Amino acid sequence: MPGDDVLAEVRALRKADVPTHGGRTLAYVYDSGLAGVDELAAAAHAAASSANGLDPTAFPSLLRMENDLVAAAAGLLGGSAATVGSVTSGGTESCLLAVLAARNARREVVSPNVVLASTAHAAFHKAAHFFGVRAVQVPVDAETFRADPAAMAAAMDESTVLVVASAPSYAHGVVDPIPEIAAAASARGVRMHVDACIGGWVLPYLARLAERVPPFDFRVAGVTSISVDLHKYAYCPKGVSVLLHADDELRLPQYFASADWPGYTMLNTTLQSTRSGGPLAAAWAVLRHIGDDGYLRLASDTRDAVRTIRAGVGAIDGLAVLGDPDSTLIAMRSTSPDFDLFSVADEMRRRGWYTQPQFAHQSSPVNLHLTITASNRGNEREFLDDLAASVTAARAAGPVAVPAELATYLASVEPDALTLAEIKALAAGASISVTGEPAPMAGINALLAEAPTALRERLLLGFLSSLYSP
């Protein structure tokens, strides 16, 4: 096919996606709203996409750009001259490597564990699953959703290799009490990781704007590693993250080397071997282009959008903000039994907005998650008007009810007993669609909300398998 025809087909396929610009998708994407940034990033990506980060001696340009990105992140997050890091493919890889480095540094521990606030990102559960580490979840405060330092300290034992807290947590946008948790970890000689994937590039600028930002970075004694995603509030293309360590002795256990075969000696700084230079070069170009003053302006715009939307949510009858967010994330709950948020999400989707449903967990009720970015500045009133109209429509439709017999079945079924064929049949019967016009998801989400956690995971894994079946 001619190249122009192929590109036309790509553009046609993309029409079914949620919008990635304009601030109408309040999850998954981050839009600076700045003209020319996408084009610059694409050009830099193209210039370096064929270069391979596997061997820095063969591609010194990538080594230079990676060291520059690490230095920029370290400077922003209170690092010292000893601070080192690695550029990864995203927040999940950064979190995986933080756990891997901690586990590898304590090989004498037979059954290592990582102590997590229950609001820590699921990537740490993935790391525990992959690397044979036991995840010890510690409940957070039932109202503030912040980690409980005393409970975190009590959960640590001689097998703990890493403690994790968030700045901020994704679900509620609150910063955990990092100094107290780090002090407890340091007293036991345990590594302390701060997951600042979503906040690391915006919290320091909010602090410069005189916003209340709890201490969370390397200026806090006992913090040994921090993850920060550049494809979030640094507004770089996906996927680029930085994992920082306080010194190179802490970083070394994440590296991998193998000379026990007849080929080249494999040396890896991350989980990947071959790594395209494209994302790295794109991030390097965007950081240099926007610059420190530019990021301060973007943080100011984001802060103003957050203030307006947060106040507007609180003014809508039947809605309230969960907790007291410290950053750019808002979770809103229903305060009324006569409508449900899953229907509100559907109504917002019909009006061109994507809001992310979050299921109940411990003291956190069902809620809708909003990731606010600089591109939301200026369209706050339109968003809030549509949100109020969506609540009115959901209230008129009434709550979504799961049939009693189905609820009983969900409470009794053994997750592992469900075959993929049965799950695919359930998905087909529910008319779940991922192409064309947005399908109503309120009924599906209500059903999933009724399912115990293990069953929900099994159902969604089966559905995912059905999607990736050409």
Coordinates of N, CA and C in Angstrom, one line a residue, residues 276-369:
S276 N 14.6 1.3 22.0 CA 14.6 2.3 21.0 C 15.1 3.7 21.6
G277 N 15.9 4.4 20.9 CA 16.3 5.7 21.3 C 15.2 6.8 21.1
G278 N 14.1 6.4 20.4 CA 13.0 7.3 20.1 C 12.4 8.0 21.3
P279 N 11.8 7.3 22.2 CA 11.2 7.9 23.4 C 12.2 8.7 24.2
L280 N 13.4 8.3 24.4 CA 14.4 9.0 25.1 C 14.7 10.3 24.5
A281 N 14.9 10.3 23.2 CA 15.2 11.6 22.5 C 14.0 12.5 22.5
A282 N 12.8 12.0 22.4 CA 11.6 12.8 22.4 C 11.5 13.5 23.8
A283 N 11.7 12.8 24.8 CA 11.6 13.4 26.2 C 12.7 14.4 26.4
W284 N 13.9 14.1 25.9 CA 15.0 15.1 26.0 C 14.7 16.4 25.3
A285 N 14.1 16.2 24.1 CA 13.8 17.4 23.3 C 12.7 18.2 24.0
V286 N 11.6 17.6 24.5 CA 10.5 18.3 25.2 C 11.0 19.0 26.4
L287 N 11.8 18.3 27.2 CA 12.3 19.0 28.5 C 13.1 20.2 28.1
R288 N 13.9 20.2 27.1 CA 14.8 21.3 26.8 C 13.9 22.4 26.2
H289 N 12.9 22.1 25.5 CA 12.0 23.1 24.8 C 11.1 23.8 25.8
I290 N 10.5 23.0 26.7 CA 9.6 23.7 27.7 C 10.4 24.4 28.7
G291 N 11.4 23.8 29.3 CA 12.2 24.5 30.2 C 11.6 24.7 31.6
D292 N 12.4 25.1 32.5 CA 12.0 25.3 33.9 C 10.8 26.3 34.0
D293 N 11.0 27.5 33.4 CA 9.9 28.5 33.5 C 8.6 28.0 32.8
G294 N 8.8 27.2 31.8 CA 7.6 26.7 31.1 C 6.8 25.7 32.0
Y295 N 7.6 24.8 32.7 CA 6.9 23.9 33.6 C 6.2 24.6 34.8
L296 N 6.8 25.7 35.2 CA 6.2 26.5 36.3 C 4.9 27.0 35.8
R297 N 4.8 27.5 34.6 CA 3.6 28.1 34.0 C 2.5 27.0 33.8
L298 N 3.0 25.8 33.4 CA 2.0 24.7 33.2 C 1.5 24.2 34.6
A299 N 2.3 24.2 35.6 CA 1.9 23.8 36.9 C 0.9 24.9 37.4
S300 N 1.1 26.1 37.1 CA 0.2 27.2 37.6 C -1.2 27.0 36.9
D301 N -1.2 26.7 35.6 CA -2.5 26.5 34.9 C -3.2 25.3 35.4
T302 N -2.4 24.2 35.7 CA -3.0 23.0 36.2 C -3.6 23.2 37.6
R303 N -2.9 23.9 38.5 CA -3.3 24.3 39.8 C -4.7 25.0 39.7
D304 N -4.7 26.0 38.9 CA -6.0 26.8 38.7 C -7.1 25.9 38.3
A305 N -6.9 25.0 37.3 CA -7.9 24.1 36.9 C -8.4 23.2 38.0
V306 N -7.5 22.7 38.8 CA -7.8 21.8 39.9 C -8.7 22.6 40.9
R307 N -8.3 23.8 41.2 CA -9.1 24.6 42.2 C -10.5 24.8 41.7
T308 N -10.7 25.1 40.4 CA -12.0 25.4 39.9 C -12.8 24.1 39.8
I309 N -12.3 23.0 39.3 CA -13.0 21.8 39.2 C -13.3 21.2 40.6
R310 N -12.4 21.3 41.5 CA -12.7 20.8 42.8 C -13.8 21.5 43.5
A311 N -13.8 22.8 43.4 CA -14.9 23.6 44.0 C -16.2 23.3 43.3
G312 N -16.1 23.2 42.0 CA -17.4 22.9 41.2 C -18.0 21.6 41.5
V313 N -17.1 20.6 41.7 CA -17.6 19.2 42.0 C -18.4 19.3 43.4
G314 N -17.8 20.0 44.3 CA -18.4 20.1 45.6 C -19.7 20.9 45.6
A315 N -19.9 21.7 44.6 CA -21.2 22.5 44.5 C -22.3 21.7 43.8
I316 N -22.0 20.5 43.2 CA -23.1 19.7 42.5 C -23.8 18.9 43.5
D317 N -25.1 19.0 43.6 CA -25.9 18.2 44.5 C -25.7 16.7 44.3
G318 N -25.2 16.0 45.3 CA -25.0 14.5 45.1 C -23.6 14.1 44.9
L319 N -22.6 15.1 44.8 CA -21.2 14.7 44.6 C -20.4 15.3 45.7
A320 N -19.3 14.7 46.0 CA -18.3 15.2 47.0 C -16.9 14.7 46.6
V321 N -15.9 15.5 47.0 CA -14.5 15.0 46.7 C -14.1 14.1 47.9
L322 N -13.4 13.0 47.5 CA -12.9 12.1 48.5 C -11.5 12.6 49.1
G323 N -11.4 12.6 50.4 CA -10.2 13.1 51.0 C -9.9 14.5 50.8
D324 N -8.6 14.9 50.9 CA -8.1 16.2 50.7 C -6.9 16.2 49.8
P325 N -7.1 16.2 48.5 CA -6.0 16.0 47.5 C -4.9 17.0 47.7
D326 N -3.7 16.6 47.5 CA -2.5 17.4 47.6 C -2.0 17.9 46.2
S327 N -2.5 17.3 45.2 CA -1.9 17.5 43.9 C -2.9 17.8 42.8
T328 N -2.9 17.0 41.7 CA -3.6 17.3 40.5 C -4.7 16.3 40.2
L329 N -4.9 15.4 41.2 CA -5.8 14.3 41.0 C -7.0 14.5 41.9
I330 N -8.2 14.2 41.4 CA -9.4 14.3 42.2 C -10.2 13.0 42.1
A331 N -10.7 12.5 43.2 CA -11.7 11.4 43.2 C -13.0 11.9 43.8
M332 N -14.1 11.7 43.0 CA -15.4 12.2 43.5 C -16.3 11.0 43.7
R333 N -17.1 11.1 44.8 CA -18.0 10.1 45.2 C -19.4 10.6 45.1
S334 N -20.4 9.7 45.2 CA -21.8 10.0 45.3 C -22.2 10.1 46.7
T335 N -23.0 11.2 47.0 CA -23.5 11.3 48.4 C -25.0 11.0 48.4
S336 N -25.5 10.5 47.3 CA -27.0 10.3 47.2 C -27.2 8.8 46.7
P337 N -28.2 8.2 47.3 CA -28.5 6.8 46.9 C -29.4 6.7 45.6
D338 N -29.8 7.9 45.1 CA -30.8 7.8 44.0 C -30.1 7.8 42.6
F339 N -28.8 7.7 42.5 CA -28.1 7.6 41.3 C -26.8 6.9 41.5
D340 N -26.1 6.4 40.5 CA -24.8 5.8 40.7 C -23.8 6.4 39.8
L341 N -22.6 6.4 40.2 CA -21.5 7.0 39.4 C -21.2 6.4 38.1
F342 N -21.5 5.1 38.0 CA -21.2 4.4 36.7 C -22.1 5.0 35.6
S343 N -23.3 5.3 36.0 CA -24.2 6.0 35.0 C -23.7 7.4 34.7
V344 N -23.2 8.1 35.7 CA -22.6 9.4 35.4 C -21.4 9.3 34.4
A345 N -20.6 8.3 34.6 CA -19.5 8.1 33.7 C -20.0 7.9 32.3
D346 N -21.0 7.1 32.1 CA -21.6 6.9 30.8 C -22.1 8.2 30.2
E347 N -22.8 8.9 31.0 CA -23.4 10.2 30.5 C -22.3 11.2 30.1
M348 N -21.2 11.2 30.9 CA -20.1 12.1 30.5 C -19.4 11.6 29.2
R349 N -19.3 10.3 29.0 CA -18.8 9.8 27.8 C -19.6 10.2 26.6
R350 N -20.9 10.2 26.8 CA -21.8 10.7 25.7 C -21.6 12.1 25.3
R351 N -21.2 12.9 26.3 CA -20.9 14.3 26.1 C -19.5 14.6 25.7
G352 N -18.7 13.5 25.5 CA -17.3 13.7 25.0 C -16.3 13.8 26.0
W353 N -16.6 13.4 27.3 CA -15.6 13.4 28.4 C -15.3 11.9 28.8
Y354 N -14.1 11.6 29.2 CA -13.8 10.3 29.8 C -13.4 10.5 31.2
T355 N -14.2 10.0 32.1 CA -13.8 9.9 33.5 C -13.7 8.5 33.9
Q356 N -12.7 8.2 34.8 CA -12.3 6.8 35.1 C -13.0 6.3 36.4
P357 N -13.9 5.2 36.2 CA -14.5 4.6 37.4 C -13.5 3.9 38.2
Q358 N -13.6 4.0 39.5 CA -12.8 3.2 40.5 C -13.7 2.5 41.4
F359 N -13.4 1.2 41.6 CA -14.3 0.4 42.5 C -14.0 0.6 43.9
A360 N -14.9 0.2 44.8 CA -14.7 0.3 46.2 C -13.6 -0.6 46.7
H361 N -12.8 0.0 47.7 CA -11.7 -0.8 48.2 C -11.5 -0.3 49.7
Q362 N -11.7 -1.3 50.6 CA -11.6 -0.9 52.0 C -12.5 0.3 52.3
S363 N -12.0 1.4 52.8 CA -12.9 2.5 53.2 C -13.2 3.4 52.0
S364 N -12.6 3.2 50.9 CA -12.8 4.0 49.7 C -14.0 3.5 48.9
P365 N -15.1 4.3 48.8 CA -16.2 3.9 48.0 C -16.0 4.0 46.5
V366 N -17.0 3.5 45.8 CA -17.0 3.7 44.3 C -16.8 5.2 44.0
N367 N -16.0 5.5 43.1 CA -15.8 6.9 42.8 C -15.3 7.1 41.3
L368 N -15.3 8.3 40.9 CA -14.8 8.6 39.5 C -13.5 9.4 39.7
H369 N -12.5 9.0 39.0 CA -11.2 9.6 39.1 C -11.0 10.6 38.0

